[in-house]
mmCIF file of C-alpha atoms in Angstrom:
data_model
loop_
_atom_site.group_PDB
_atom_site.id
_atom_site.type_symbol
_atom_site.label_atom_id
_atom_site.label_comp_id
_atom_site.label_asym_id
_atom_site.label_seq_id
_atom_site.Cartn_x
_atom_site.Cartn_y
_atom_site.Cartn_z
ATOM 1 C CA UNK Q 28 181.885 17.285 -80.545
ATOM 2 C CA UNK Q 29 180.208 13.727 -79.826
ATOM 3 C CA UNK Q 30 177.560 12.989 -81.889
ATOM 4 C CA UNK Q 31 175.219 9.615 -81.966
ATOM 5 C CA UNK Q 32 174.408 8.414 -85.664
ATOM 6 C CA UNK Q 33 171.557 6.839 -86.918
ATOM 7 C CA UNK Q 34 171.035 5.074 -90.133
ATOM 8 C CA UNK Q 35 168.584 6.307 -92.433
ATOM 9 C CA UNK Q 36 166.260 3.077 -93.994
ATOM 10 C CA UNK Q 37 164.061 3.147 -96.993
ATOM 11 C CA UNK Q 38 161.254 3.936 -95.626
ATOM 12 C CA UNK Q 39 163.053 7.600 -95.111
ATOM 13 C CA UNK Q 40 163.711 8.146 -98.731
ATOM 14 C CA UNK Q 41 162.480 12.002 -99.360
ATOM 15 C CA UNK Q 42 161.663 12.433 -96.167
ATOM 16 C CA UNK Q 43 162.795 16.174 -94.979
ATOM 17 C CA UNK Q 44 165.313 16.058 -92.348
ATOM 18 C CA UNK Q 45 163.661 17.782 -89.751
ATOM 19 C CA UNK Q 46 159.948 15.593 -90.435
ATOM 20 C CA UNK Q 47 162.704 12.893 -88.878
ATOM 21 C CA UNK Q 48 164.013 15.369 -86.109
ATOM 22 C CA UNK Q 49 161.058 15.864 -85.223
ATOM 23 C CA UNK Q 50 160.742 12.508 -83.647
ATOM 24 C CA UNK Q 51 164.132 12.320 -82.090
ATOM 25 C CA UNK Q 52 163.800 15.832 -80.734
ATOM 26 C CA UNK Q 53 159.618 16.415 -79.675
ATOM 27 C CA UNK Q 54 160.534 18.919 -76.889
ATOM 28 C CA UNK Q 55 162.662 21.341 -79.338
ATOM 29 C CA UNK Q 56 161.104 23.997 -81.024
ATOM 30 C CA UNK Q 57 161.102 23.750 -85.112
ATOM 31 C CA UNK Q 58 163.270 26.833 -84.908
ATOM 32 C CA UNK Q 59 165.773 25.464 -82.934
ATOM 33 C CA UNK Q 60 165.993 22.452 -84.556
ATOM 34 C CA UNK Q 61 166.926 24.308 -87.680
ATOM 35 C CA UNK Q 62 169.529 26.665 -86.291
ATOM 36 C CA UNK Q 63 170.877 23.317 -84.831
ATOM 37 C CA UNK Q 64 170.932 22.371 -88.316
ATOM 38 C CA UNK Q 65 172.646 25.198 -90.111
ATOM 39 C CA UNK Q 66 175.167 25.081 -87.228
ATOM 40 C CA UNK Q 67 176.202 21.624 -87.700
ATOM 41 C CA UNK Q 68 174.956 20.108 -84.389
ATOM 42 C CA UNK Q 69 173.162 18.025 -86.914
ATOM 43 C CA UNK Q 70 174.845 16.656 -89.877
ATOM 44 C CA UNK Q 71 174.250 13.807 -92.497
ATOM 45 C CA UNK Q 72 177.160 11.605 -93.350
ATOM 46 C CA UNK Q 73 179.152 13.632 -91.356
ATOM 47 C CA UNK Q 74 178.628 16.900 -93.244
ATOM 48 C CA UNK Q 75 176.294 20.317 -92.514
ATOM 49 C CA UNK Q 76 173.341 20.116 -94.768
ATOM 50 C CA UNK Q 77 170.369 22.439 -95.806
ATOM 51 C CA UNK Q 78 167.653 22.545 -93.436
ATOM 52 C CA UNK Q 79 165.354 21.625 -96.321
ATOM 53 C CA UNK Q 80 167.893 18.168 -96.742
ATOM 54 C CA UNK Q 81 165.884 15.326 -98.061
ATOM 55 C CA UNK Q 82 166.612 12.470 -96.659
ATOM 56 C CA UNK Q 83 168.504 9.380 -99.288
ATOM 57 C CA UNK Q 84 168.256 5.790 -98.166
ATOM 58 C CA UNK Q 85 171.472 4.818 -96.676
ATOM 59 C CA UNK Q 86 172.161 8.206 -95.029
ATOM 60 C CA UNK Q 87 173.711 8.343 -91.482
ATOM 61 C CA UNK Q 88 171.904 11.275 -89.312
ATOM 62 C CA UNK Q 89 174.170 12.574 -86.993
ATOM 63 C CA UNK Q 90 173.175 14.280 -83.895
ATOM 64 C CA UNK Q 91 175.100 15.641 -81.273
ATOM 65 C CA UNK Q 92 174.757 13.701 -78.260
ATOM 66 C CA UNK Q 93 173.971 17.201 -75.914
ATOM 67 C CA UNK Q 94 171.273 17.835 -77.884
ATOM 68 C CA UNK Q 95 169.538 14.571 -77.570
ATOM 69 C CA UNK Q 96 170.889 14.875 -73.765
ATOM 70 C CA UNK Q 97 168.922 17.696 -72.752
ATOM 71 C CA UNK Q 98 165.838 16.546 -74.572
ATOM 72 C CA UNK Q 99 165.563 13.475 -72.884
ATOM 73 C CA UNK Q 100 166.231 15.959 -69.351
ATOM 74 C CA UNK Q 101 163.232 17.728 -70.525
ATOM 75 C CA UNK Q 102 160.784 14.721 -71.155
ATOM 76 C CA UNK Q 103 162.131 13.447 -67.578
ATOM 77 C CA UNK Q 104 160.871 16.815 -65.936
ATOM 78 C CA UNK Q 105 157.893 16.524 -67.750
ATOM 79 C CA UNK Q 106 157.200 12.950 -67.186
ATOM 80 C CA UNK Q 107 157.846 14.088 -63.168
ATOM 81 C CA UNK Q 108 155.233 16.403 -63.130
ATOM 82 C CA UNK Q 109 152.507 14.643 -64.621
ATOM 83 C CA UNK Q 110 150.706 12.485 -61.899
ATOM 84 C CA UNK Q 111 151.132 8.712 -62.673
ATOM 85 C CA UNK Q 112 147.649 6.669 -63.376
ATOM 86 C CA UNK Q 113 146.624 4.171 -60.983
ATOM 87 C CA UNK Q 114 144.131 0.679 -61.989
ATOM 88 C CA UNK Q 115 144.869 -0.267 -65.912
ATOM 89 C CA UNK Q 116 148.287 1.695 -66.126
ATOM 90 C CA UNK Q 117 150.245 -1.388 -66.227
ATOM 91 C CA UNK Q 118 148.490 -2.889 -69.865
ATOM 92 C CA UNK Q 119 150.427 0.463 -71.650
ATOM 93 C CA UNK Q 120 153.348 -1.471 -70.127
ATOM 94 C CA UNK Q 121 152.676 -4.671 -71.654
ATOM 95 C CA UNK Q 122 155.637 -6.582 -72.181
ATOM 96 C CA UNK Q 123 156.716 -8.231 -76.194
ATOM 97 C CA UNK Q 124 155.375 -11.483 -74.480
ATOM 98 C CA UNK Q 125 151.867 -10.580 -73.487
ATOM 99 C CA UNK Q 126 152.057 -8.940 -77.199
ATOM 100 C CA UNK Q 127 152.588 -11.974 -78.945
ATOM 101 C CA UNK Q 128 150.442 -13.795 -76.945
ATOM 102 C CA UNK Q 129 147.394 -12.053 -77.751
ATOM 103 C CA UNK Q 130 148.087 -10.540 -80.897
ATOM 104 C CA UNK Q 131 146.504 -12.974 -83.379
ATOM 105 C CA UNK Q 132 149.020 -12.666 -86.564
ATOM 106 C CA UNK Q 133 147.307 -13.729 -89.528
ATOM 107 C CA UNK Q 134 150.293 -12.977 -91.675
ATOM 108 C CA UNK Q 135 152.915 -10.449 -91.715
ATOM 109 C CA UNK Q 136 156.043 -9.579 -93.697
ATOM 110 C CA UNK Q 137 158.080 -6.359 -93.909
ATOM 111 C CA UNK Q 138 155.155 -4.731 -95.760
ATOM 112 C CA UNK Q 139 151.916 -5.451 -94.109
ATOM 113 C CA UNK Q 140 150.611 -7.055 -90.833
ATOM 114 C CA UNK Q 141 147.330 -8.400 -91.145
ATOM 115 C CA UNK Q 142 146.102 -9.143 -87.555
ATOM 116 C CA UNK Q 143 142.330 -11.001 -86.093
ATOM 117 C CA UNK Q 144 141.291 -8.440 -83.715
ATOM 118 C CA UNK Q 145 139.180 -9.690 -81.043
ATOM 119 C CA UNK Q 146 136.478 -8.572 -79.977
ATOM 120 C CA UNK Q 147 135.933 -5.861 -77.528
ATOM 121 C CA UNK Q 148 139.761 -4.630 -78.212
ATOM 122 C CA UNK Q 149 139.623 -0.865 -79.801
ATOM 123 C CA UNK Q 150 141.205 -1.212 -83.439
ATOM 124 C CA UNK Q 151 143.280 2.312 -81.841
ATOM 125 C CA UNK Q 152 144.028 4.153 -78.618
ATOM 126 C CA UNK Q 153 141.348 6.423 -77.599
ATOM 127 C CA UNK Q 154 140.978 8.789 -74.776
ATOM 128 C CA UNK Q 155 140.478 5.577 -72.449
ATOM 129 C CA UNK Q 156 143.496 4.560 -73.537
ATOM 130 C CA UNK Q 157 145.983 7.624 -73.520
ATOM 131 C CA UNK Q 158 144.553 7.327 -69.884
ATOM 132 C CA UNK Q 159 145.883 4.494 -68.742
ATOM 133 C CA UNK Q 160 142.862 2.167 -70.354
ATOM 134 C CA UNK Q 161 143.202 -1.294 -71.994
ATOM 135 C CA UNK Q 162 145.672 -1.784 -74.686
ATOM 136 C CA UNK Q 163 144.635 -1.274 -78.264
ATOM 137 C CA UNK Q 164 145.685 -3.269 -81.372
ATOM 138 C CA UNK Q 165 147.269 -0.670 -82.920
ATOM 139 C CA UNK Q 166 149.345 0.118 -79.147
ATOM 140 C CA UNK Q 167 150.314 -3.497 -79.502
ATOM 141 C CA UNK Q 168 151.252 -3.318 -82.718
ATOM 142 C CA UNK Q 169 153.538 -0.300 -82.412
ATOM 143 C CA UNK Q 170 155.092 -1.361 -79.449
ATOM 144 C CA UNK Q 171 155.751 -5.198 -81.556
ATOM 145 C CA UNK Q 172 157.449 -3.138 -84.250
ATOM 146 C CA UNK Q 173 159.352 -1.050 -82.357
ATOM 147 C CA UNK Q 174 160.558 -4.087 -80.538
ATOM 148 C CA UNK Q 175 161.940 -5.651 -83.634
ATOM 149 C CA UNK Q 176 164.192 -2.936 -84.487
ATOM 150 C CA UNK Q 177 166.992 -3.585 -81.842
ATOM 151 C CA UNK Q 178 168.132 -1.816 -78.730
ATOM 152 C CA UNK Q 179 166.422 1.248 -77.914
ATOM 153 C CA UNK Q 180 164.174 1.154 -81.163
ATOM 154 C CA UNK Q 181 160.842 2.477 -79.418
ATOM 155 C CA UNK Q 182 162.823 5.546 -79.413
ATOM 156 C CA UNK Q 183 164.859 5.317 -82.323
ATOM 157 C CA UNK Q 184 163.402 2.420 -84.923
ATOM 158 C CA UNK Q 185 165.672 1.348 -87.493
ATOM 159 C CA UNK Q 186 163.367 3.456 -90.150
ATOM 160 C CA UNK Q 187 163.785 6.451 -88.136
ATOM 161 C CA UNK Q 188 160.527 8.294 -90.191
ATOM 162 C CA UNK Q 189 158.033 5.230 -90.345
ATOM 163 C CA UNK Q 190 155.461 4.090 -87.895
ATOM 164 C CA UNK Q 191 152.965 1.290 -88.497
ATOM 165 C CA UNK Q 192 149.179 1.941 -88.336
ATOM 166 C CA UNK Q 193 145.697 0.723 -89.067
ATOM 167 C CA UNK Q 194 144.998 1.103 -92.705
ATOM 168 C CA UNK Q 195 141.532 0.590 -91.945
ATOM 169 C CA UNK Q 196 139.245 0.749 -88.591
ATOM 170 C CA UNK Q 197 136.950 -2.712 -86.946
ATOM 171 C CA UNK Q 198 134.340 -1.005 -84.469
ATOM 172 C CA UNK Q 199 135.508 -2.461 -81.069
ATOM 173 C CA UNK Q 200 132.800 -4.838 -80.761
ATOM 174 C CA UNK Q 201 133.251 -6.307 -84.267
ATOM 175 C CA UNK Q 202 136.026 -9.085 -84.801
ATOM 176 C CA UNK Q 203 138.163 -9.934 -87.607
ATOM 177 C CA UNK Q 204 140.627 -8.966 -90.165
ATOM 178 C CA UNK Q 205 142.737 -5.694 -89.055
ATOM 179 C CA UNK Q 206 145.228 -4.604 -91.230
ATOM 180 C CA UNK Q 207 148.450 -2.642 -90.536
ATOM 181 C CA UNK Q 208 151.712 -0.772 -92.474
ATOM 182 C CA UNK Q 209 154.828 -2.161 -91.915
ATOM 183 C CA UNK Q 210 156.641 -0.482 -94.482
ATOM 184 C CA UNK Q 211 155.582 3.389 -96.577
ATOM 185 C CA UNK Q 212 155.207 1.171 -99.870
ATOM 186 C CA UNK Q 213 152.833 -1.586 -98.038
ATOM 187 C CA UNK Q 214 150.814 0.915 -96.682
ATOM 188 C CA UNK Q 215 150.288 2.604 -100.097
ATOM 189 C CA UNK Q 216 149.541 -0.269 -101.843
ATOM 190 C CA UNK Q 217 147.115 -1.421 -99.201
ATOM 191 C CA UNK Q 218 145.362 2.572 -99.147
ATOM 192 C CA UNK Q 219 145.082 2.117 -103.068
ATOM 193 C CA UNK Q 220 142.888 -1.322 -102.995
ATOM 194 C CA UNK Q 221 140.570 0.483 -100.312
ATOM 195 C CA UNK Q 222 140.210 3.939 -102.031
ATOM 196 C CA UNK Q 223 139.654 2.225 -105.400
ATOM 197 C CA UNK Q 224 137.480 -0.975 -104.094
ATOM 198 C CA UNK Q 225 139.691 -3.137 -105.382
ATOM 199 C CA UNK Q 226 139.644 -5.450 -103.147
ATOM 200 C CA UNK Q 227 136.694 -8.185 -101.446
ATOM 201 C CA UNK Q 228 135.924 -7.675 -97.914
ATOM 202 C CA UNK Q 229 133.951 -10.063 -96.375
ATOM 203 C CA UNK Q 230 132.308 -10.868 -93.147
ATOM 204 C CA UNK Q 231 129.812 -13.209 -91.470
ATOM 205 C CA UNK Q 232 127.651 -12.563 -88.839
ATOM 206 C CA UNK Q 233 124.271 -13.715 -87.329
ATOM 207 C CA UNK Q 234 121.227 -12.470 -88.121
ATOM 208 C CA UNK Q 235 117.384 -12.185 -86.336
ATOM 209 C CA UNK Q 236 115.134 -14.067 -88.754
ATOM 210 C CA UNK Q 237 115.129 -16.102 -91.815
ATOM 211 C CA UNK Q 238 116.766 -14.728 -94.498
ATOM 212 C CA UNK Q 239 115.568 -16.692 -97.301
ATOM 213 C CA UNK Q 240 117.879 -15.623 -100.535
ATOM 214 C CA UNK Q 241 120.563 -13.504 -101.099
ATOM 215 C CA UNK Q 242 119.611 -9.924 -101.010
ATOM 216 C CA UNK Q 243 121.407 -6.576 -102.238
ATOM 217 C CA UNK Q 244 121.067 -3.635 -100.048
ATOM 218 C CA UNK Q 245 121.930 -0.195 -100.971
ATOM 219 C CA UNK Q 246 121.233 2.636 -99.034
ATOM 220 C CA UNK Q 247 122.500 6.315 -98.234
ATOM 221 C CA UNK Q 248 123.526 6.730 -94.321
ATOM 222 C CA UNK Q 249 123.709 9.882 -91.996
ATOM 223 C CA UNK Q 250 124.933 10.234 -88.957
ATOM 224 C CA UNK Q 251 122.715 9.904 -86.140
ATOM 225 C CA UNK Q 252 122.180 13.516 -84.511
ATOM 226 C CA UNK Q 253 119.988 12.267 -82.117
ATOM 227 C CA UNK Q 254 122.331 9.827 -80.828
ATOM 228 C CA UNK Q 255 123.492 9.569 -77.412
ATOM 229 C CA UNK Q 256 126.418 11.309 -76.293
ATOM 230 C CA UNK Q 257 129.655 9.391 -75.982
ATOM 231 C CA UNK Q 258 128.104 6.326 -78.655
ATOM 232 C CA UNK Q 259 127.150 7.678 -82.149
ATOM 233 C CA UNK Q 260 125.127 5.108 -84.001
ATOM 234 C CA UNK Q 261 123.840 5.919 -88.010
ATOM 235 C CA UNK Q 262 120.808 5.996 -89.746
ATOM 236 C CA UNK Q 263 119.361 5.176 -93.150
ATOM 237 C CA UNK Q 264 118.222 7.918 -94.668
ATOM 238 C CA UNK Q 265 114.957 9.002 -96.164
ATOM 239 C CA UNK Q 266 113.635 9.538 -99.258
ATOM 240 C CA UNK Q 267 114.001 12.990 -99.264
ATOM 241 C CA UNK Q 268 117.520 13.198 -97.664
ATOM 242 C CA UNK Q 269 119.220 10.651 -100.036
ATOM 243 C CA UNK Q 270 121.549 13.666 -101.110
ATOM 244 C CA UNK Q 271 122.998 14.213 -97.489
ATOM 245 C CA UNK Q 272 124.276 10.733 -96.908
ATOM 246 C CA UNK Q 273 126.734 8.747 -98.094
ATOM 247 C CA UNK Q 274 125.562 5.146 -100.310
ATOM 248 C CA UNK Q 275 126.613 2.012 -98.575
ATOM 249 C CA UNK Q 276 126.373 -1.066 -100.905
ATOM 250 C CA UNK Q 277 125.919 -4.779 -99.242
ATOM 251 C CA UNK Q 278 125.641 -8.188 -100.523
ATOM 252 C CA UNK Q 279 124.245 -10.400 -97.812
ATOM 253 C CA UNK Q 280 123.653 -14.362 -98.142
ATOM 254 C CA UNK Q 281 122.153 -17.203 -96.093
ATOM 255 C CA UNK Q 282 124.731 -19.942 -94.915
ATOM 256 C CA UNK Q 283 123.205 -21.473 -92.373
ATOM 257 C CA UNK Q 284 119.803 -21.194 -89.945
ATOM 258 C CA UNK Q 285 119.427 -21.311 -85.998
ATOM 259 C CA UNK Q 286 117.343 -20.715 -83.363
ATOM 260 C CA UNK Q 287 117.566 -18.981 -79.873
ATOM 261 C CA UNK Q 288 114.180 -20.512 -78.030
ATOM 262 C CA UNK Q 289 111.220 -19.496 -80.960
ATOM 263 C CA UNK Q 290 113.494 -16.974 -82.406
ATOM 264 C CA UNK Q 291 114.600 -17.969 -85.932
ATOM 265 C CA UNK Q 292 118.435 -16.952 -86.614
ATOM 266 C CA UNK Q 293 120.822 -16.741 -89.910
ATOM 267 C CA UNK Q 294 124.064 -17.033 -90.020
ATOM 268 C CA UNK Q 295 124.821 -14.729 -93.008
ATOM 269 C CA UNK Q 296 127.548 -13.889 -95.544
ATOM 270 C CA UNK Q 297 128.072 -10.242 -95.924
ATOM 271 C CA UNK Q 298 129.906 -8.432 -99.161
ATOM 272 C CA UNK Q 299 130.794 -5.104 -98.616
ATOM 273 C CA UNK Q 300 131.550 -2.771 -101.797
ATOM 274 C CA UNK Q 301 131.684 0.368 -99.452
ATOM 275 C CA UNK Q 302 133.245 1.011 -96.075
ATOM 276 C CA UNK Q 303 130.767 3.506 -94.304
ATOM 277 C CA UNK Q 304 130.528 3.768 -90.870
ATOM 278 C CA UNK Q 305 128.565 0.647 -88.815
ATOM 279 C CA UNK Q 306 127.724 -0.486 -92.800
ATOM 280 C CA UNK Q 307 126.569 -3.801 -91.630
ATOM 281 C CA UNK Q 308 124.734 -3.020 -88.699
ATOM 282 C CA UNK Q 309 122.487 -0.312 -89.767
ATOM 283 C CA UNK Q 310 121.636 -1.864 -93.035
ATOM 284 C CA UNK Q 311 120.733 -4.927 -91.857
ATOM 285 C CA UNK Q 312 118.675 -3.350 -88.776
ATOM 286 C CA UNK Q 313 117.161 -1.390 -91.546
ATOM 287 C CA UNK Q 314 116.024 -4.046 -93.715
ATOM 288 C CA UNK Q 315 114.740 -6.197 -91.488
ATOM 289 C CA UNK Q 316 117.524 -8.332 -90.255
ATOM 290 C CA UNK Q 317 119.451 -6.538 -87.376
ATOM 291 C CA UNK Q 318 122.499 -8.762 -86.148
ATOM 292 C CA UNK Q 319 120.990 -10.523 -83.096
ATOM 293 C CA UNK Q 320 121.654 -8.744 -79.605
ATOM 294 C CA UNK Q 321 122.373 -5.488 -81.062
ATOM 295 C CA UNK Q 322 120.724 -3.022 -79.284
ATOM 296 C CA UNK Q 323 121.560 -0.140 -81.094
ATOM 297 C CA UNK Q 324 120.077 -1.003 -83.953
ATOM 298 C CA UNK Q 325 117.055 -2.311 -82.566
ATOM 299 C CA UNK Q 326 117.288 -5.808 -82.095
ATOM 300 C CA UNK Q 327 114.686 -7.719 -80.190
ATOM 301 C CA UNK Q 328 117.330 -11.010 -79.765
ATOM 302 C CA UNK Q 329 118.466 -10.886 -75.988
ATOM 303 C CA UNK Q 330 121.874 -12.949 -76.454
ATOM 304 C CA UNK Q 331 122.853 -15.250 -73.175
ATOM 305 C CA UNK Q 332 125.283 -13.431 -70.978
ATOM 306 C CA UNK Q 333 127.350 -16.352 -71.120
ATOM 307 C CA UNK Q 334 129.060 -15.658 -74.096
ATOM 308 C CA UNK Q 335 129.522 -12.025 -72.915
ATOM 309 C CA UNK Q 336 128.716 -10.269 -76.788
ATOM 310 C CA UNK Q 337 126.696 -7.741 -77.538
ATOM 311 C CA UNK Q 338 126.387 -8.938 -81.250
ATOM 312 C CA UNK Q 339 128.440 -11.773 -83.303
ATOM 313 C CA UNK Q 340 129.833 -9.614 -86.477
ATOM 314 C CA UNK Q 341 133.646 -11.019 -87.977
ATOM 315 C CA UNK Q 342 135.438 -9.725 -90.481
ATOM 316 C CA UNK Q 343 136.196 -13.116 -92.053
ATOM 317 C CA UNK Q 344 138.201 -12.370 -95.285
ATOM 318 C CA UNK Q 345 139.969 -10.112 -97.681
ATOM 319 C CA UNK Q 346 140.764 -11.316 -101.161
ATOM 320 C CA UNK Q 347 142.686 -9.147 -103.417
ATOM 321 C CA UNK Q 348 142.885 -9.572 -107.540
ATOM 322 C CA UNK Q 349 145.041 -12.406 -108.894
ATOM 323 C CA UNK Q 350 146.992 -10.095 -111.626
ATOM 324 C CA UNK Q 351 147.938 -7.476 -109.685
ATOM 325 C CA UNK Q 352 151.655 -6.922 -110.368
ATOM 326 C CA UNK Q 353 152.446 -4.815 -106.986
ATOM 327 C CA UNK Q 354 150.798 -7.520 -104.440
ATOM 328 C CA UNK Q 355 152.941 -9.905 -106.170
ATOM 329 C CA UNK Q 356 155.714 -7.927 -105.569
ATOM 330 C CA UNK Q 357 154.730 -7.143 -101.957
ATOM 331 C CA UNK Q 358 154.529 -10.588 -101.598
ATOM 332 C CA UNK Q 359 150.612 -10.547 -100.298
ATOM 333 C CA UNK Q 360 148.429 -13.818 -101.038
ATOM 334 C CA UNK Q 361 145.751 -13.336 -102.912
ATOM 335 C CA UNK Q 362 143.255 -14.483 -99.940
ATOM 336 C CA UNK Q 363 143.702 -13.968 -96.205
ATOM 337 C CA UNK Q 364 141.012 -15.135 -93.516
ATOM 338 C CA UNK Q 365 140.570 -15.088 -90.159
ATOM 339 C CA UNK Q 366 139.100 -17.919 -88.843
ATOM 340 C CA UNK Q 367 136.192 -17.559 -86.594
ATOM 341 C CA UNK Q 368 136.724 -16.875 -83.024
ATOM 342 C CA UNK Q 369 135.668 -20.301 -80.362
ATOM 343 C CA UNK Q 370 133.203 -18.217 -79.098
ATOM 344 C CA UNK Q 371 131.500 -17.001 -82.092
ATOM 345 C CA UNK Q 372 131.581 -21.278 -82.974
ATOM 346 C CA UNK Q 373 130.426 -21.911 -79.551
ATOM 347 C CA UNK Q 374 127.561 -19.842 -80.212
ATOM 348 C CA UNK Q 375 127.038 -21.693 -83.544
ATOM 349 C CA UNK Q 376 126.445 -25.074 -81.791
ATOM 350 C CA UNK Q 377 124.626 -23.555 -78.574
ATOM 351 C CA UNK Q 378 121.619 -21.860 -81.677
ATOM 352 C CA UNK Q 379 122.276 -25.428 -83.398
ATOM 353 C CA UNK Q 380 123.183 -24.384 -86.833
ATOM 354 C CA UNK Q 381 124.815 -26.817 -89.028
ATOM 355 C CA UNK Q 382 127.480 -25.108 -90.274
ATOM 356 C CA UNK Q 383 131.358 -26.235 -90.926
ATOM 357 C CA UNK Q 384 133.798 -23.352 -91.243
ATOM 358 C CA UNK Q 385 136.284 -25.769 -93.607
ATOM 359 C CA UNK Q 386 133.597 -26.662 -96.134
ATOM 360 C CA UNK Q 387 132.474 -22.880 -96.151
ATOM 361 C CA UNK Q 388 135.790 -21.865 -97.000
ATOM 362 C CA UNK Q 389 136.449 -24.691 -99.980
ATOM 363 C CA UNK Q 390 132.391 -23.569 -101.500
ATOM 364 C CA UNK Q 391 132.631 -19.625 -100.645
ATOM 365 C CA UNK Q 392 129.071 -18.447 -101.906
ATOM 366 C CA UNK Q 393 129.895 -15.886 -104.678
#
């Protein structure tokens, strides 16, 4: 019987043997795929195994090559019979090139990618995308990864069990730091600092107004029922309906003041200690300093359709704690920024603010 192997990376370690099948073999039924199993169509190392096998870094899988034959006959049949989509089809086809092109790598090693998204780019595929719609971060990302693995590794990566993701979400129309696994023990570590708050997130963004001094906001949003359908938006909540939201915490600091005609503008500094849902935007809307041009929350700025934004909001940095034994093992600095995109500094000069992005990042406001 011919069989093709596959090595089995770290990132596999305890995984069960047919979680991994399962990606080689998407068009067999979990039955199947065990029988094929206890029959030795499927072997580690050469040997029949348990259909409950866990999976050691350093194992070979071995599959016999019919079986991955008359899956890939399958997927053809199916992939015949699905009609193919016409206008933006071509940007799921995106070649490594155009990847690296516009994917803005921050840093990356074999544990993390940290990525500036741009804005208008969906952090991950939606329904626009899965129908042949623009190209997400996280599509580029995938396809990056899987491109780095060798011959053939969009179907069969050299960790045959791990796939990178987001580790976080950016609303489309907010720039900035993105952050994505590269490796199970990365993606942990990463999932730890968020779910504990152990970790600084800032981001800077302009303002309607003066904001004077730095100001603390905390405040318990809901969902918007009454939002329109298609684009949910959030609310502060009342008073009396503090118990059915969630509390979103947010530092927020003057840096630097415009103007757009009579219309006073800041460019602030925002802290986040929570991650809630459109944190910024409704909180500053709320407290009397929506982000200028956004709509939603009921700005009164009209921004210039020149520089083609809705809002200017950037996820500018992440900064992590200094003794923290695993990040020095990951190998993650202790500070990672993204620098502000031209147009967000073209805007800067057109509202006149005096602001320099290297001095702001030697004198950080704390």
């Amino acid at each position: 019987m011919e069989f093709t192997k596959f090595a089995c990376g770290a990132d596999d370690e305890e995984k069960r043997i047919d979680r991994i099948l399962r990606r080689f073999l998407p068009q067999m039924p979990l039955g199947t795929i065990y029988k094929n199993v206890r029959s030795g169509f499927i072997r580690v190392n050469g040997k029949k195994v348990n259909q409950n096998y866990r999976i050691l870094a350093g194992d070979e899988l071995w599959i016999a090559a019919v079986l991955l034959n008359e899956n890939n006959s399958i997927q053809t049949e199916k992939n015949e019979k699905t009609p193919a989509f016409s206008a933006k089809k071509e940007n799921s086809n995106i070649n490594n090139a155009q990847i690296a092109a516009k994917l803005d790598i921050v840093f990356q090693n074999e544990h993390l990618m940290f990525v500036s998204k741009p804005y208008g780019v969906s952090s991950q595929g939606g329904e626009n995308t899965k129908n042949g719609g623009e190209i997400s971060v996280d599509d580029m990302v995938k396809k990056l990864f899987a491109s780095s693995s060798g011959k053939n590794a969009e179907k069969f990566p050299a960790s045959l069990s791990f796939s990178p993701g987001p580790l976080h979400r950016l609303d489309k129309n907010t720039s900035g730091l993105l952050v994505f696994s590269q490796s199970t023990a990365g993606a942990r570590w990463f999932s730890q600092k968020i779910a504990s708050h152990n970790l600084q997130k800032i981001y800077l963004g302009v303002v309607q107004g003066k904001l004077a001094q730095k100001q603390t906001w905390q405040n318990y949003i809901l969902q918007n029922e009454n939002a329109e359908k298609g684009f949910k938006t959030v609310k502060i909540a009342g008073k009396n309906d503090e118990k059915n939201g969630k509390l979103a915490v947010t530092h927020a600091a003057p840096l630097a003041y415009g103007k757009i005609g009579s219309t006073s503008l800041t460019l602030c500094q925002f802290i986040i200690e929570t991650g809630r849902k459109h944190q910024i935007r409704a909180q500053s809307s709320f407290n009397g300093f929506a982000l200028a041009g956004d709509s939603a929350y009921k700005s009164a700025v009209t921004l210039p359709d020149s520089f083609g934004r809705q809002f200017f909001l950037h996820a500018y940095k992440l900064i992590f704690p200094q003794n923290d034994s695993k990040r020095e093992e990951l190998k993650i600095p202790v500070e990672l920024y993204a620098k502000l995109p031209k147009d967000f500094r073209d805007f800067l000069d057109f509202a006149h603010f005096n602001f320099s992005e290297s001095e702001y990042n030697q004198r950080p406001v704390e």
